[in-house]
Amino acid sequence: MFLFSVRNVFLFVFLPLLSRAQTNPIAPTTTQYNVAAQPDSTGDAITEETTPSTNVGAGQSVIFAPSVRRRAIQAVEIKNRLKIDGRLDEADWKQSKLARRFIQVDPQQGRPATFGTDVRIVYNRHFLYIAAINHDSLGRKALRVPNFKRDFSSRAHDLFGVSIDGFNDQRNAMTFVTNPHSTQRDLLSFDDVLYDEDWDGFWKVRTTRTDSGWVAEMQIPWQTLRYAHSTDSTQSWGINFFRNRRYSNELSAWSPFPRAFTSSRMTYAGLLTGLKPPPPSPNIRIQPYVLVSDDRYNGTEVGYGQSANVKLGGDAKWAINPNTVLDLTLNTDFAQADVDRQVNNLTRFSVLFPERRAFFLENASLFGAGLPGNKNTGEGGSMVIKPFFSRTIGLATLADGTSGPVPIDAGARLVYRSLNRNYGGMVIRQRGVPGSPTTDFVVGRYVENIGQRNRIGTLFTLKNVHATDSTGSWQNGTLALDGFFRLNEKWTYSAMIVGSLSSGGSDKGLSAYSQVLYRTNQVVGWWTQSLVTRTFNPEMGFVSRSDVIATTPGLYLVNRSKWLPKWVRNFEPGAFFEIYHKASTGYLQETQANFNPIWLTFQNGGSIGIFANSTFQRLDDGDYRPLGLGIASGKYRYVRYTTMFSTDPSKKVSFQFNGETGAYYDGHLNYGRATLLVAPIPHAAFTFSAEANDFKKVGGYTGTISLYSVESRLAVNPRLQLISFFQRNTFTDKNAWNIRLAWEFQPLSFLYIVYNSGTYAGSIRTIDRQREQHVIGKLSYLKQF
């Protein structure tokens, strides 16, 4: 038997850190300076004197150290309230200082940007205003905006963005981004590692497009920003500006950073000086809603009937001070959230569906301790370990055996962030329904920042299920200890250990992970160890696989040698490995050796890659069988080959393809997935996808299982859109429709009209098809006090 004690797990998780700490960190590269990288012919005041960058000759390879002398831009106070229209014709803008001379991050790290970007900042007692003039000699012809989706893909759009560090601790960042059609993208980040990408801030932006480029004008309320309380009348914040000119696929920044990092690496940010933010005041935001719905069911399993309902509820946010935010929710509803996409899972790993519900998205990174898994790059392999996962709240298995949404009566979340520590807590009451008793969910998180690079933290969860007439109450909880250590700009180490326990001492189990990551412009490498014991059961969390010891090392190169064709930006060969032992027995259960001899990233953003995957599988009685296929127990060795290809995602027509072929257990499997995106104008975008698994004598089955989907996005502008989605799964014989009209009539105030429909054969393939149909109207209104 393979047994583990607390001592074993402690050494397993933390010994790599202790060993690494005894070695000398790699010395940082000296930063060079380019003076007056671009001439100033406007006569406007420019507040920075030097442009930090790497030496032009060596700039492609070095991870240069942050500049000792940070670039600075002074904000100018104004008395008037500006009209946000993207025109910059008010006299107040002419009083502002000018920040320019952007430096390339990619492709020519350290060189001046090909086209200039001019940034101005002013503020009054209500708002911080940021304006950017993005010069381009091709004007409108060069602009790439495939769609108006909020939180759009940064790989496909022209964009201008700003990252703001209101605490000036070089760790926190609030990022606001727009494209030439004033579509918004925003996120919160910490240490350039943890991200709240689905956070939607309260701010406004408008843009104009001209024959010489495009202009963005942002208005950010002080209440949206988070900053340290200070007795000084004037503050300085960390800030950086960045721009992606998608036509040439060039990323540039005002305060440059290595291309291996992102704009959220605030150690490379400049300074915003001269700020006089208003003193803390009651900062309360309420967002009530009213919802009406018509629900219809037709089928022997789902029942027959129709009902109409009216529902009232809402959310409230109170920024008690710049460090502390309290969120409240009452009778919460997520009818407007994107529906989950169907998947046909051919692996031993549980599918992790992303959180899409607004209340759980803000500050999700604070509670998101764990191993996220990254199958695309190999970092961590397919293993996911999360002691807390918010999708366990408000979704449950009902009396009829199906999974579905369960009403949330009320909830509260308190979050505190500061230079030294971050902590928060969440309490949710889930309503009891047939098959799912009333349940309380509690999660607490504490993180202590150590120096400017490291942190340690703890997290606990408690699930309390109330008693019913037929069942007793029970509890389940977890306790986690985790750490993150940035040893230098290239090396990071993270680790976590989690224990779970249920009522009566059952489900007493452990999980842990330990990961070393090395990242430069030329090499990315990692080694991840993870453990989940057979009895580990985090009912408020998620693990992709139980009773397993996983070893997942890997490495890939980023090569930009002169011998590469001009149309190739990166040559990225690599290899990564996944080795899984069964924790309870020590038996080798699965190995995957992935060799990636060819991966080319094109200058236009497309790519092509070829993989060879040598696999070993040991199937025991009772082990999971993909799609329920009748594969016999035994040992299997086979090799599969994969090709991935994608074209320029910013074009009006783009294409993605992923194809696999080769042996599969006791038979053969051909797999293909193709996606066609058509966006003739930004106001209309269509996506067509098809996926097919063609089995030949796998577990005695020969046939094809397919998954098809069509999605359309029709938009008058980024604030008024009609989104439609249809998907058919031949494995479950299920069709699903989702149509959503969304009108943001003022920032974060919405009118939604939603139509959801699903038809399927039923669990026992009944003669009549099961049908559900829901028509929903929801109006929400945000008021800031």
Coordinates of N, CA and C in Angstrom, one line a residue, residues 437-549:
P437 N -31.5 19.9 0.0 CA -31.9 20.5 1.2 C -31.3 22.0 1.3
T438 N -31.8 22.8 2.2 CA -31.3 24.1 2.5 C -29.8 23.9 2.9
T439 N -29.0 24.7 2.4 CA -27.5 24.6 2.6 C -26.9 25.9 2.8
D440 N -25.9 26.0 3.8 CA -25.1 27.1 4.0 C -23.7 26.9 3.5
F441 N -23.1 27.9 2.9 CA -21.8 27.8 2.4 C -21.0 29.0 3.0
V442 N -19.8 28.6 3.6 CA -18.9 29.6 4.2 C -17.5 29.4 3.7
V443 N -16.8 30.5 3.3 CA -15.4 30.4 2.9 C -14.7 31.6 3.4
G444 N -13.5 31.3 3.9 CA -12.6 32.4 4.5 C -11.3 32.3 3.9
R445 N -10.6 33.5 3.6 CA -9.3 33.5 3.0 C -8.5 34.6 3.7
Y446 N -7.2 34.2 3.9 CA -6.2 35.2 4.5 C -4.9 35.0 3.7
V447 N -4.3 36.1 3.3 CA -3.0 36.1 2.6 C -2.1 37.2 3.2
E448 N -1.0 36.8 3.6 CA 0.0 37.8 4.1 C 1.1 38.0 3.1
N449 N 1.3 39.2 2.7 CA 2.4 39.5 1.7 C 3.7 39.6 2.5
I450 N 4.7 38.9 1.9 CA 6.0 38.9 2.5 C 7.0 39.6 1.6
G451 N 7.5 40.8 2.0 CA 8.3 41.6 1.1 C 7.5 42.0 -0.1
Q452 N 8.2 42.2 -1.2 CA 7.6 42.7 -2.4 C 7.3 41.6 -3.4
R453 N 7.6 40.4 -3.1 CA 7.5 39.3 -4.1 C 6.7 38.1 -3.7
N454 N 6.6 37.9 -2.4 CA 6.1 36.6 -1.9 C 4.9 36.8 -1.1
R455 N 4.2 35.6 -0.9 CA 3.0 35.6 0.0 C 2.7 34.2 0.5
I456 N 2.1 34.1 1.6 CA 1.6 32.9 2.1 C 0.2 33.1 2.6
G457 N -0.6 32.0 2.5 CA -2.0 32.2 2.8 C -2.7 31.0 3.3
T458 N -3.9 31.1 3.8 CA -4.7 30.0 4.3 C -6.1 30.2 3.8
L459 N -6.8 29.1 3.6 CA -8.2 29.2 3.1 C -9.0 28.0 3.8
F460 N -10.2 28.3 4.2 CA -11.1 27.3 4.8 C -12.5 27.4 4.2
T461 N -13.1 26.2 4.1 CA -14.5 26.2 3.6 C -15.3 25.3 4.5
L462 N -16.6 25.6 4.6 CA -17.5 24.9 5.4 C -18.9 24.8 4.7
K463 N -19.3 23.6 4.5 CA -20.7 23.4 3.9 C -21.5 22.7 4.9
N464 N -22.7 23.4 5.2 CA -23.6 22.9 6.2 C -24.9 22.6 5.6
V465 N -25.3 21.3 5.5 CA -26.5 20.8 4.8 C -27.5 20.6 5.9
H466 N -28.7 21.2 5.8 CA -29.7 21.1 6.9 C -30.4 19.8 6.8
A467 N -31.0 19.4 7.9 CA -31.8 18.2 8.0 C -33.1 18.3 7.3
T468 N -33.6 17.2 6.8 CA -35.0 17.2 6.2 C -35.8 16.1 6.9
D469 N -37.0 15.9 6.5 CA -37.8 14.9 7.1 C -37.3 13.5 6.9
S470 N -36.5 13.3 5.8 CA -36.0 12.0 5.5 C -34.5 11.8 5.7
T471 N -33.8 12.9 5.8 CA -32.3 12.9 5.9 C -31.8 13.8 7.1
G472 N -30.7 13.4 7.7 CA -30.1 14.2 8.7 C -29.2 15.3 8.2
S473 N -28.7 16.1 9.0 CA -27.8 17.2 8.6 C -26.4 16.6 8.5
W474 N -25.6 17.3 7.7 CA -24.2 16.9 7.7 C -23.3 18.1 7.3
Q475 N -22.0 18.0 7.5 CA -21.1 19.1 7.3 C -19.9 18.5 6.5
N476 N -19.3 19.4 5.7 CA -18.1 19.1 5.0 C -17.2 20.3 5.0
G477 N -15.9 20.2 5.3 CA -15.0 21.3 5.3 C -13.6 21.0 4.8
T478 N -12.9 22.0 4.4 CA -11.5 21.9 4.0 C -10.7 23.0 4.7
L479 N -9.4 22.7 4.8 CA -8.5 23.7 5.3 C -7.2 23.6 4.5
A480 N -6.8 24.8 3.9 CA -5.7 24.8 3.0 C -4.6 25.8 3.5
L481 N -3.4 25.5 3.2 CA -2.2 26.4 3.4 C -1.5 26.5 2.1
D482 N -1.2 27.7 1.6 CA -0.5 27.8 0.3 C 0.5 28.9 0.3
G483 N 1.4 28.9 -0.6 CA 2.4 30.0 -0.7 C 2.8 30.2 -2.2
F484 N 3.2 31.4 -2.4 CA 3.7 31.8 -3.7 C 5.0 32.6 -3.5
F485 N 6.1 32.3 -4.2 CA 7.4 32.9 -4.0 C 8.0 33.2 -5.4
R486 N 8.2 34.5 -5.6 CA 8.9 35.0 -6.8 C 10.3 35.1 -6.5
L487 N 11.1 34.1 -6.8 CA 12.5 34.0 -6.4 C 13.3 35.1 -7.2
N488 N 13.0 35.4 -8.4 CA 13.5 36.5 -9.1 C 12.5 36.7 -10.3
E489 N 12.9 37.5 -11.3 CA 12.0 37.8 -12.4 C 11.7 36.6 -13.2
K490 N 12.6 35.6 -13.2 CA 12.5 34.4 -14.0 C 11.9 33.2 -13.3
W491 N 12.2 33.0 -12.0 CA 11.8 31.8 -11.3 C 10.7 32.1 -10.3
T492 N 9.7 31.3 -10.3 CA 8.6 31.3 -9.3 C 8.4 29.9 -8.7
Y493 N 7.9 29.9 -7.5 CA 7.6 28.6 -6.9 C 6.3 28.8 -6.1
S494 N 5.4 27.8 -6.3 CA 4.1 27.8 -5.6 C 3.8 26.5 -5.0
A495 N 3.1 26.4 -3.9 CA 2.8 25.1 -3.3 C 1.5 25.3 -2.4
M496 N 0.8 24.2 -2.2 CA -0.4 24.2 -1.4 C -0.6 22.8 -0.8
I497 N -1.2 22.7 0.4 CA -1.6 21.5 1.0 C -3.0 21.7 1.5
V498 N -3.9 20.7 1.3 CA -5.3 20.9 1.7 C -5.8 19.6 2.4
G499 N -6.5 19.7 3.4 CA -7.2 18.6 4.1 C -8.7 18.7 4.0
S500 N -9.4 17.6 3.9 CA -10.9 17.7 3.9 C -11.4 16.7 5.0
L501 N -12.6 17.1 5.5 CA -13.2 16.3 6.6 C -14.7 16.5 6.6
S502 N -15.4 15.4 6.7 CA -16.8 15.4 6.7 C -17.4 15.0 8.1
S503 N -18.6 15.1 8.3 CA -19.3 14.7 9.6 C -18.9 13.3 9.9
G504 N -18.7 13.1 11.2 CA -18.4 11.7 11.7 C -17.0 11.2 11.3
G505 N -16.1 12.1 10.9 CA -14.8 11.7 10.6 C -14.6 11.1 9.2
S506 N -15.6 11.1 8.4 CA -15.5 10.5 7.0 C -14.9 11.5 6.1
D507 N -14.6 11.0 4.9 CA -13.9 11.8 3.9 C -12.7 12.6 4.4
K508 N -11.9 11.9 5.2 CA -10.7 12.6 5.8 C -9.6 12.3 4.7
G509 N -9.2 13.3 4.0 CA -8.3 13.1 3.0 C -7.4 14.3 2.8
L510 N -6.4 14.2 1.9 CA -5.4 15.2 1.7 C -5.2 15.4 0.2
S511 N -4.8 16.6 -0.2 CA -4.3 16.9 -1.5 C -3.2 18.0 -1.4
A512 N -2.4 18.0 -2.4 CA -1.2 19.0 -2.3 C -0.7 19.1 -3.7
Y513 N 0.0 20.2 -3.9 CA 0.8 20.4 -5.2 C 2.0 21.2 -4.9
S514 N 3.0 21.1 -5.8 CA 4.2 21.9 -5.7 C 4.7 22.2 -7.1
Q515 N 5.0 23.4 -7.4 CA 5.3 23.8 -8.8 C 6.4 24.8 -8.9
V516 N 7.4 24.5 -9.7 CA 8.5 25.4 -10.0 C 8.3 25.8 -11.5
L517 N 8.3 27.1 -11.7 CA 8.1 27.7 -13.1 C 9.3 28.6 -13.4
Y518 N 9.8 28.4 -14.6 CA 10.9 29.3 -15.1 C 10.4 29.9 -16.4
R519 N 10.4 31.2 -16.5 CA 9.9 31.9 -17.7 C 10.8 33.0 -18.2
T520 N 11.3 32.9 -19.4 CA 12.0 34.0 -20.0 C 11.5 34.3 -21.4
N521 N 12.1 35.2 -22.1 CA 11.7 35.4 -23.5 C 12.0 34.2 -24.4
Q522 N 12.9 33.4 -24.0 CA 13.4 32.3 -24.9 C 13.0 30.9 -24.4
V523 N 12.8 30.7 -23.1 CA 12.6 29.4 -22.5 C 11.4 29.5 -21.5
V524 N 10.5 28.5 -21.5 CA 9.5 28.4 -20.5 C 9.6 26.9 -20.0
G525 N 9.8 26.7 -18.7 CA 9.9 25.3 -18.2 C 9.2 25.2 -16.9
W526 N 8.8 24.0 -16.5 CA 8.1 23.8 -15.3 C 8.2 22.4 -14.8
W527 N 8.0 22.2 -13.5 CA 7.9 20.9 -12.9 C 6.8 20.9 -11.8
T528 N 5.8 20.2 -12.0 CA 4.7 20.2 -11.1 C 4.5 18.8 -10.5
Q529 N 4.3 18.7 -9.2 CA 4.0 17.5 -8.5 C 2.6 17.8 -7.8
S530 N 1.7 16.8 -7.9 CA 0.4 17.0 -7.2 C -0.1 15.6 -6.7
L531 N -0.9 15.7 -5.7 CA -1.4 14.5 -5.0 C -2.8 14.8 -4.6
V532 N -3.6 13.8 -4.8 CA -5.0 13.7 -4.3 C -5.3 12.3 -3.8
T533 N -5.5 12.2 -2.5 CA -5.8 10.9 -1.9 C -7.2 10.4 -2.2
R534 N -7.4 9.1 -2.1 CA -8.7 8.5 -2.5 C -9.9 9.1 -1.7
T535 N -9.7 9.5 -0.4 CA -10.8 9.9 0.4 C -10.9 11.5 0.5
F536 N -10.1 12.2 -0.3 CA -10.2 13.6 -0.3 C -11.5 14.0 -1.0
N537 N -12.3 14.8 -0.3 CA -13.6 15.2 -0.8 C -14.0 16.6 -0.4
P538 N -13.6 17.6 -1.3 CA -13.9 19.0 -1.0 C -15.3 19.3 -1.6
E539 N -16.3 19.2 -0.9 CA -17.7 19.4 -1.5 C -17.9 20.9 -1.9
M540 N -17.1 21.8 -1.4 CA -17.2 23.2 -2.0 C -16.0 23.5 -2.9
G541 N -15.3 22.5 -3.4 CA -14.2 22.6 -4.3 C -14.3 21.8 -5.5
F542 N -13.2 21.6 -6.1 CA -13.1 20.8 -7.4 C -11.8 20.1 -7.5
V543 N -11.8 18.9 -7.8 CA -10.6 18.2 -8.2 C -10.9 17.4 -9.5
S544 N -9.9 17.5 -10.4 CA -10.2 16.9 -11.7 C -10.0 15.4 -11.7
R545 N -9.3 14.9 -10.7 CA -9.0 13.4 -10.6 C -8.7 13.1 -9.2
S546 N -9.2 12.0 -8.7 CA -9.0 11.5 -7.3 C -8.0 10.3 -7.3
D547 N -7.5 10.1 -6.1 CA -6.6 8.9 -5.8 C -5.5 8.9 -6.8
V548 N -4.7 10.0 -6.9 CA -3.7 10.1 -7.9 C -2.5 10.8 -7.4
I549 N -1.3 10.4 -7.9 CA -0.1 11.2 -7.7 C 0.4 11.6 -9.1

